[in-house]
Amino acid sequence: MNAPAATARPADWLESGKREGWVFSTLCWLSTWSSVAILLVLLVAIVSQAWGWLDWQFLTSFDSQRFPDKAGILAGLWGSFWTILITILVSVPVGVGAAVHLEEFGRNDRLSRIIQVNLANLAGVPSIVYGILGLTAFSRMFGLFGEQGLIPISEINLLGWQIPIPFGKSVIAGALTLALMILPVIIVASQEALRAVPPSIRHAALALGATRWQMVRHQVLPAALPGIMTGVILAVSRAMGEAAPLILVGATTFVLYAPGDISSLADIRENPEGLLRAPFDSFTVMPIQIFNWAQQAKADFREHVAAAGIVVLLGMLLLLNATAIVVRNRSQKRMKY
């Protein structure tokens, strides 16, 4: 009498497993498409509010405090361009270099483990904390320089290039603050990409007589580049949308000029010195401008101008991400293993 029950039990388990699998796949499907639906609703709402306000005049004009139809995002565009450019130039080489050292050249000792733990913790620190750090370290330089500091130096002359000390409320102070903020993300992502490279590639390169640097330069880094680019994309996208740390280091909400007085390609030809002054000029960025518009009393600023700025910011993020994805895909096609 026990035999039928024993033979029926595996079938019941199989049916129960199928039902659980169906429920789990349905929940995953609902989670995915509900997120997509919410995103589409938000995008449609923003685009509908920005419709008719996002035009060439909006992209090529500076801000206006009184007239919404004359407000533009040009100062935020150029401020974000200079800030993100310097952030990338500082954070990507330092972050990838630190990851290569920790994974390929560093020793697995106590110091390395302490650094790894700190990197994992720093990746989750709120951005406002980095803003406080940037204000102290870059904007004020711990109060060491200037008339009120221990070292009476207010600027450095480097080959005719006047560099203010401390940096104060400048583009470079904001960019260095953002670089500090995204460095842990880039380092951790680059380490994971390097670990994903098969050890056999390293062994084969060393067996053929390559030095460790040649092995890393010609074999490991090209293989890990797609994963590294993914981490860089996520980190830079986060930096472009940040406002809180930049407000702390001195980014302003209302600016009627671009850093270095360069607001077009023609200005670069007419005023090449502006390229040297731009990193040390005052600035604003797109997220801060959008925040300022959202706080205005006039409804057109809150509803339409801010929505137009959000669309421009999303477009810049998509353009930046698309460029990085193209580089990543091309590097994948060149890999022969």
mmCIF file of N, CA and C in Angstrom, residues 116-193:
data_model
loop_
_atom_site.group_PDB
_atom_site.id
_atom_site.type_symbol
_atom_site.label_atom_id
_atom_site.label_comp_id
_atom_site.label_asym_id
_atom_site.label_seq_id
_atom_site.Cartn_x
_atom_site.Cartn_y
_atom_site.Cartn_z
ATOM 1 N N GLN A 116 41.380 47.213 0.820
ATOM 2 C CA GLN A 116 40.213 46.632 0.165
ATOM 3 C C GLN A 116 38.952 46.894 0.976
ATOM 4 N N VAL A 117 39.036 46.736 2.294
ATOM 5 C CA VAL A 117 37.868 46.985 3.151
ATOM 6 C C VAL A 117 37.457 48.453 3.087
ATOM 7 N N ASN A 118 38.428 49.349 3.113
ATOM 8 C CA ASN A 118 38.122 50.776 3.049
ATOM 9 C C ASN A 118 37.505 51.156 1.705
ATOM 10 N N LEU A 119 37.993 50.565 0.618
ATOM 11 C CA LEU A 119 37.416 50.849 -0.695
ATOM 12 C C LEU A 119 35.961 50.423 -0.755
ATOM 13 N N ALA A 120 35.668 49.242 -0.227
ATOM 14 C CA ALA A 120 34.283 48.771 -0.224
ATOM 15 C C ALA A 120 33.389 49.679 0.614
ATOM 16 N N ASN A 121 33.910 50.199 1.723
ATOM 17 C CA ASN A 121 33.118 51.098 2.569
ATOM 18 C C ASN A 121 32.951 52.470 1.928
ATOM 19 N N LEU A 122 34.009 52.983 1.292
ATOM 20 C CA LEU A 122 33.943 54.309 0.681
ATOM 21 C C LEU A 122 32.982 54.355 -0.488
ATOM 22 N N ALA A 123 32.772 53.216 -1.166
ATOM 23 C CA ALA A 123 31.854 53.189 -2.302
ATOM 24 C C ALA A 123 30.419 53.485 -1.880
ATOM 25 N N GLY A 124 30.094 53.297 -0.593
ATOM 26 C CA GLY A 124 28.744 53.553 -0.115
ATOM 27 C C GLY A 124 28.590 54.809 0.712
ATOM 28 N N VAL A 125 29.623 55.625 0.786
ATOM 29 C CA VAL A 125 29.548 56.864 1.572
ATOM 30 C C VAL A 125 28.674 57.880 0.847
ATOM 31 N N PRO A 126 27.773 58.584 1.539
ATOM 32 C CA PRO A 126 26.936 59.599 0.881
ATOM 33 C C PRO A 126 27.769 60.692 0.234
ATOM 34 N N SER A 127 27.242 61.237 -0.853
ATOM 35 C CA SER A 127 27.995 62.232 -1.616
ATOM 36 C C SER A 127 28.224 63.512 -0.823
ATOM 37 N N ILE A 128 27.334 63.830 0.118
ATOM 38 C CA ILE A 128 27.501 65.062 0.886
ATOM 39 C C ILE A 128 28.769 65.014 1.721
ATOM 40 N N VAL A 129 29.182 63.812 2.145
ATOM 41 C CA VAL A 129 30.419 63.672 2.909
ATOM 42 C C VAL A 129 31.618 64.036 2.028
ATOM 43 N N TYR A 130 31.595 63.606 0.775
ATOM 44 C CA TYR A 130 32.666 63.990 -0.139
ATOM 45 C C TYR A 130 32.650 65.490 -0.417
ATOM 46 N N GLY A 131 31.460 66.092 -0.384
ATOM 47 C CA GLY A 131 31.398 67.541 -0.544
ATOM 48 C C GLY A 131 32.097 68.265 0.588
ATOM 49 N N ILE A 132 31.903 67.797 1.813
ATOM 50 C CA ILE A 132 32.598 68.397 2.960
ATOM 51 C C ILE A 132 34.101 68.209 2.839
ATOM 52 N N LEU A 133 34.506 67.002 2.403
ATOM 53 C CA LEU A 133 35.933 66.745 2.214
ATOM 54 C C LEU A 133 36.520 67.630 1.127
ATOM 55 N N GLY A 134 35.802 67.768 0.007
ATOM 56 C CA GLY A 134 36.293 68.624 -1.072
ATOM 57 C C GLY A 134 36.371 70.080 -0.667
ATOM 58 N N LEU A 135 35.402 70.546 0.132
ATOM 59 C CA LEU A 135 35.436 71.928 0.610
ATOM 60 C C LEU A 135 36.675 72.187 1.450
ATOM 61 N N THR A 136 37.025 71.229 2.308
ATOM 62 C CA THR A 136 38.178 71.401 3.186
ATOM 63 C C THR A 136 39.493 71.222 2.452
ATOM 64 N N ALA A 137 39.568 70.188 1.594
ATOM 65 C CA ALA A 137 40.844 69.831 0.981
ATOM 66 C C ALA A 137 41.162 70.658 -0.256
ATOM 67 N N PHE A 138 40.175 70.952 -1.095
ATOM 68 C CA PHE A 138 40.446 71.601 -2.380
ATOM 69 C C PHE A 138 40.034 73.071 -2.399
ATOM 70 N N SER A 139 38.847 73.379 -1.892
ATOM 71 C CA SER A 139 38.406 74.775 -1.915
ATOM 72 C C SER A 139 39.189 75.633 -0.930
ATOM 73 N N ARG A 140 39.484 75.073 0.255
ATOM 74 C CA ARG A 140 40.182 75.854 1.279
ATOM 75 C C ARG A 140 41.594 75.357 1.538
ATOM 76 N N MET A 141 41.921 74.143 1.094
ATOM 77 C CA MET A 141 43.234 73.545 1.296
ATOM 78 C C MET A 141 43.663 73.605 2.755
ATOM 79 N N PHE A 142 42.716 73.245 3.630
ATOM 80 C CA PHE A 142 42.947 73.141 5.072
ATOM 81 C C PHE A 142 43.383 74.468 5.699
ATOM 82 N N GLY A 143 43.159 75.578 4.999
ATOM 83 C CA GLY A 143 43.527 76.879 5.542
ATOM 84 C C GLY A 143 45.018 77.133 5.626
ATOM 85 N N LEU A 144 45.814 76.388 4.830
ATOM 86 C CA LEU A 144 47.267 76.526 4.915
ATOM 87 C C LEU A 144 47.794 77.686 4.079
ATOM 88 N N PHE A 145 47.073 78.080 3.009
ATOM 89 C CA PHE A 145 47.593 79.080 2.082
ATOM 90 C C PHE A 145 46.785 80.366 2.177
ATOM 91 N N GLY A 146 47.380 81.446 1.694
ATOM 92 C CA GLY A 146 46.709 82.736 1.691
ATOM 93 C C GLY A 146 47.128 83.605 2.856
ATOM 94 N N GLU A 147 46.540 84.786 2.917
ATOM 95 C CA GLU A 147 46.908 85.749 3.952
ATOM 96 C C GLU A 147 46.571 85.252 5.349
ATOM 97 N N GLN A 148 45.510 84.457 5.477
ATOM 98 C CA GLN A 148 45.109 83.971 6.794
ATOM 99 C C GLN A 148 45.727 82.611 7.134
ATOM 100 N N GLY A 149 46.494 82.020 6.208
ATOM 101 C CA GLY A 149 47.044 80.698 6.429
ATOM 102 C C GLY A 149 48.475 80.723 6.922
ATOM 103 N N LEU A 150 49.031 79.533 7.083
ATOM 104 C CA LEU A 150 50.404 79.414 7.556
ATOM 105 C C LEU A 150 51.405 79.751 6.463
ATOM 106 N N ILE A 151 51.019 79.548 5.201
ATOM 107 C CA ILE A 151 51.916 79.817 4.069
ATOM 108 C C ILE A 151 51.333 80.982 3.284
ATOM 109 N N PRO A 152 51.982 82.148 3.267
ATOM 110 C CA PRO A 152 51.408 83.338 2.611
ATOM 111 C C PRO A 152 51.546 83.288 1.093
ATOM 112 N N ILE A 153 50.948 82.302 0.473
ATOM 113 C CA ILE A 153 50.976 82.162 -0.993
ATOM 114 C C ILE A 153 49.534 82.146 -1.475
ATOM 115 N N SER A 154 49.210 83.038 -2.410
ATOM 116 C CA SER A 154 47.852 83.108 -2.937
ATOM 117 C C SER A 154 47.749 82.597 -4.366
ATOM 118 N N GLU A 155 48.890 82.436 -5.046
ATOM 119 C CA GLU A 155 48.867 81.891 -6.405
ATOM 120 C C GLU A 155 50.264 81.408 -6.772
ATOM 121 N N ILE A 156 50.299 80.524 -7.764
ATOM 122 C CA ILE A 156 51.551 79.967 -8.263
ATOM 123 C C ILE A 156 51.662 80.292 -9.737
ATOM 124 N N ASN A 157 52.824 80.767 -10.149
ATOM 125 C CA ASN A 157 53.076 81.074 -11.551
ATOM 126 C C ASN A 157 53.799 79.895 -12.186
ATOM 127 N N LEU A 158 53.082 79.154 -13.033
ATOM 128 C CA LEU A 158 53.641 77.993 -13.698
ATOM 129 C C LEU A 158 53.723 78.267 -15.193
ATOM 130 N N LEU A 159 54.944 78.650 -15.669
ATOM 131 C CA LEU A 159 55.169 78.955 -17.084
ATOM 132 C C LEU A 159 54.196 80.030 -17.576
ATOM 133 N N GLY A 160 53.987 81.071 -16.761
ATOM 134 C CA GLY A 160 53.081 82.144 -17.135
ATOM 135 C C GLY A 160 51.622 81.846 -16.867
ATOM 136 N N TRP A 161 51.337 80.707 -16.271
ATOM 137 C CA TRP A 161 49.975 80.286 -15.988
ATOM 138 C C TRP A 161 49.717 80.490 -14.502
ATOM 139 N N GLN A 162 48.832 81.437 -14.181
ATOM 140 C CA GLN A 162 48.547 81.779 -12.806
ATOM 141 C C GLN A 162 47.539 80.787 -12.217
ATOM 142 N N ILE A 163 47.981 80.029 -11.210
ATOM 143 C CA ILE A 163 47.130 79.039 -10.560
ATOM 144 C C ILE A 163 46.800 79.538 -9.165
ATOM 145 N N PRO A 164 45.530 79.821 -8.862
ATOM 146 C CA PRO A 164 45.177 80.329 -7.521
ATOM 147 C C PRO A 164 45.329 79.241 -6.467
ATOM 148 N N ILE A 165 45.819 79.633 -5.324
ATOM 149 C CA ILE A 165 45.978 78.742 -4.172
ATOM 150 C C ILE A 165 45.338 79.405 -2.965
ATOM 151 N N PRO A 166 44.351 78.802 -2.311
ATOM 152 C CA PRO A 166 43.668 77.554 -2.667
ATOM 153 C C PRO A 166 42.761 77.734 -3.878
ATOM 154 N N PHE A 167 42.124 76.632 -4.311
ATOM 155 C CA PHE A 167 41.333 76.674 -5.537
ATOM 156 C C PHE A 167 40.045 77.467 -5.379
ATOM 157 N N GLY A 168 39.501 77.525 -4.184
ATOM 158 C CA GLY A 168 38.278 78.292 -3.957
ATOM 159 C C GLY A 168 37.076 77.692 -4.662
ATOM 160 N N LYS A 169 36.156 78.575 -5.081
ATOM 161 C CA LYS A 169 34.924 78.137 -5.751
ATOM 162 C C LYS A 169 35.180 78.002 -7.247
ATOM 163 N N SER A 170 35.869 76.955 -7.633
ATOM 164 C CA SER A 170 36.286 76.803 -9.027
ATOM 165 C C SER A 170 35.895 75.442 -9.571
ATOM 166 N N VAL A 171 36.020 75.330 -10.890
ATOM 167 C CA VAL A 171 35.684 74.081 -11.566
ATOM 168 C C VAL A 171 36.569 72.945 -11.073
ATOM 169 N N ILE A 172 37.860 73.209 -10.933
ATOM 170 C CA ILE A 172 38.783 72.133 -10.572
ATOM 171 C C ILE A 172 38.507 71.613 -9.160
ATOM 172 N N ALA A 173 38.059 72.480 -8.253
ATOM 173 C CA ALA A 173 37.711 72.013 -6.909
ATOM 174 C C ALA A 173 36.517 71.061 -6.966
ATOM 175 N N GLY A 174 35.503 71.418 -7.758
ATOM 176 C CA GLY A 174 34.357 70.523 -7.906
ATOM 177 C C GLY A 174 34.714 69.232 -8.607
ATOM 178 N N ALA A 175 35.565 69.311 -9.647
ATOM 179 C CA ALA A 175 35.949 68.112 -10.378
ATOM 180 C C ALA A 175 36.764 67.161 -9.508
ATOM 181 N N LEU A 176 37.688 67.692 -8.728
ATOM 182 C CA LEU A 176 38.475 66.832 -7.839
ATOM 183 C C LEU A 176 37.608 66.199 -6.757
ATOM 184 N N THR A 177 36.601 66.927 -6.299
ATOM 185 C CA THR A 177 35.674 66.354 -5.321
ATOM 186 C C THR A 177 34.892 65.190 -5.926
ATOM 187 N N LEU A 178 34.400 65.370 -7.157
ATOM 188 C CA LEU A 178 33.687 64.275 -7.826
ATOM 189 C C LEU A 178 34.617 63.109 -8.122
ATOM 190 N N ALA A 179 35.878 63.417 -8.440
ATOM 191 C CA ALA A 179 36.839 62.339 -8.695
ATOM 192 C C ALA A 179 37.038 61.489 -7.441
ATOM 193 N N LEU A 180 37.143 62.140 -6.278
ATOM 194 C CA LEU A 180 37.240 61.384 -5.028
ATOM 195 C C LEU A 180 36.005 60.523 -4.801
ATOM 196 N N MET A 181 34.855 61.050 -5.164
ATOM 197 C CA MET A 181 33.605 60.346 -4.914
ATOM 198 C C MET A 181 33.481 59.069 -5.740
ATOM 199 N N ILE A 182 33.921 59.109 -7.001
ATOM 200 C CA ILE A 182 33.729 57.954 -7.880
ATOM 201 C C ILE A 182 34.958 57.044 -7.936
ATOM 202 N N LEU A 183 36.059 57.448 -7.326
ATOM 203 C CA LEU A 183 37.253 56.597 -7.341
ATOM 204 C C LEU A 183 37.005 55.203 -6.752
ATOM 205 N N PRO A 184 36.356 55.074 -5.584
ATOM 206 C CA PRO A 184 36.129 53.715 -5.069
ATOM 207 C C PRO A 184 35.327 52.837 -6.012
ATOM 208 N N VAL A 185 34.332 53.410 -6.684
ATOM 209 C CA VAL A 185 33.523 52.623 -7.616
ATOM 210 C C VAL A 185 34.371 52.137 -8.787
ATOM 211 N N ILE A 186 35.203 53.030 -9.337
ATOM 212 C CA ILE A 186 36.043 52.647 -10.466
ATOM 213 C C ILE A 186 37.058 51.592 -10.049
ATOM 214 N N ILE A 187 37.658 51.749 -8.879
ATOM 215 C CA ILE A 187 38.672 50.793 -8.430
ATOM 216 C C ILE A 187 38.051 49.416 -8.205
ATOM 217 N N VAL A 188 36.919 49.359 -7.513
ATOM 218 C CA VAL A 188 36.287 48.065 -7.232
ATOM 219 C C VAL A 188 35.835 47.392 -8.524
ATOM 220 N N ALA A 189 35.217 48.150 -9.438
ATOM 221 C CA ALA A 189 34.775 47.569 -10.702
ATOM 222 C C ALA A 189 35.955 47.097 -11.547
ATOM 223 N N SER A 190 37.031 47.862 -11.550
ATOM 224 C CA SER A 190 38.216 47.459 -12.320
ATOM 225 C C SER A 190 38.863 46.217 -11.719
ATOM 226 N N GLN A 191 38.867 46.109 -10.404
ATOM 227 C CA GLN A 191 39.405 44.908 -9.774
ATOM 228 C C GLN A 191 38.602 43.668 -10.159
ATOM 229 N N GLU A 192 37.281 43.794 -10.150
ATOM 230 C CA GLU A 192 36.447 42.653 -10.533
ATOM 231 C C GLU A 192 36.670 42.273 -11.991
ATOM 232 N N ALA A 193 36.857 43.276 -12.854
ATOM 233 C CA ALA A 193 37.116 42.979 -14.264
ATOM 234 C C ALA A 193 38.462 42.281 -14.440
#
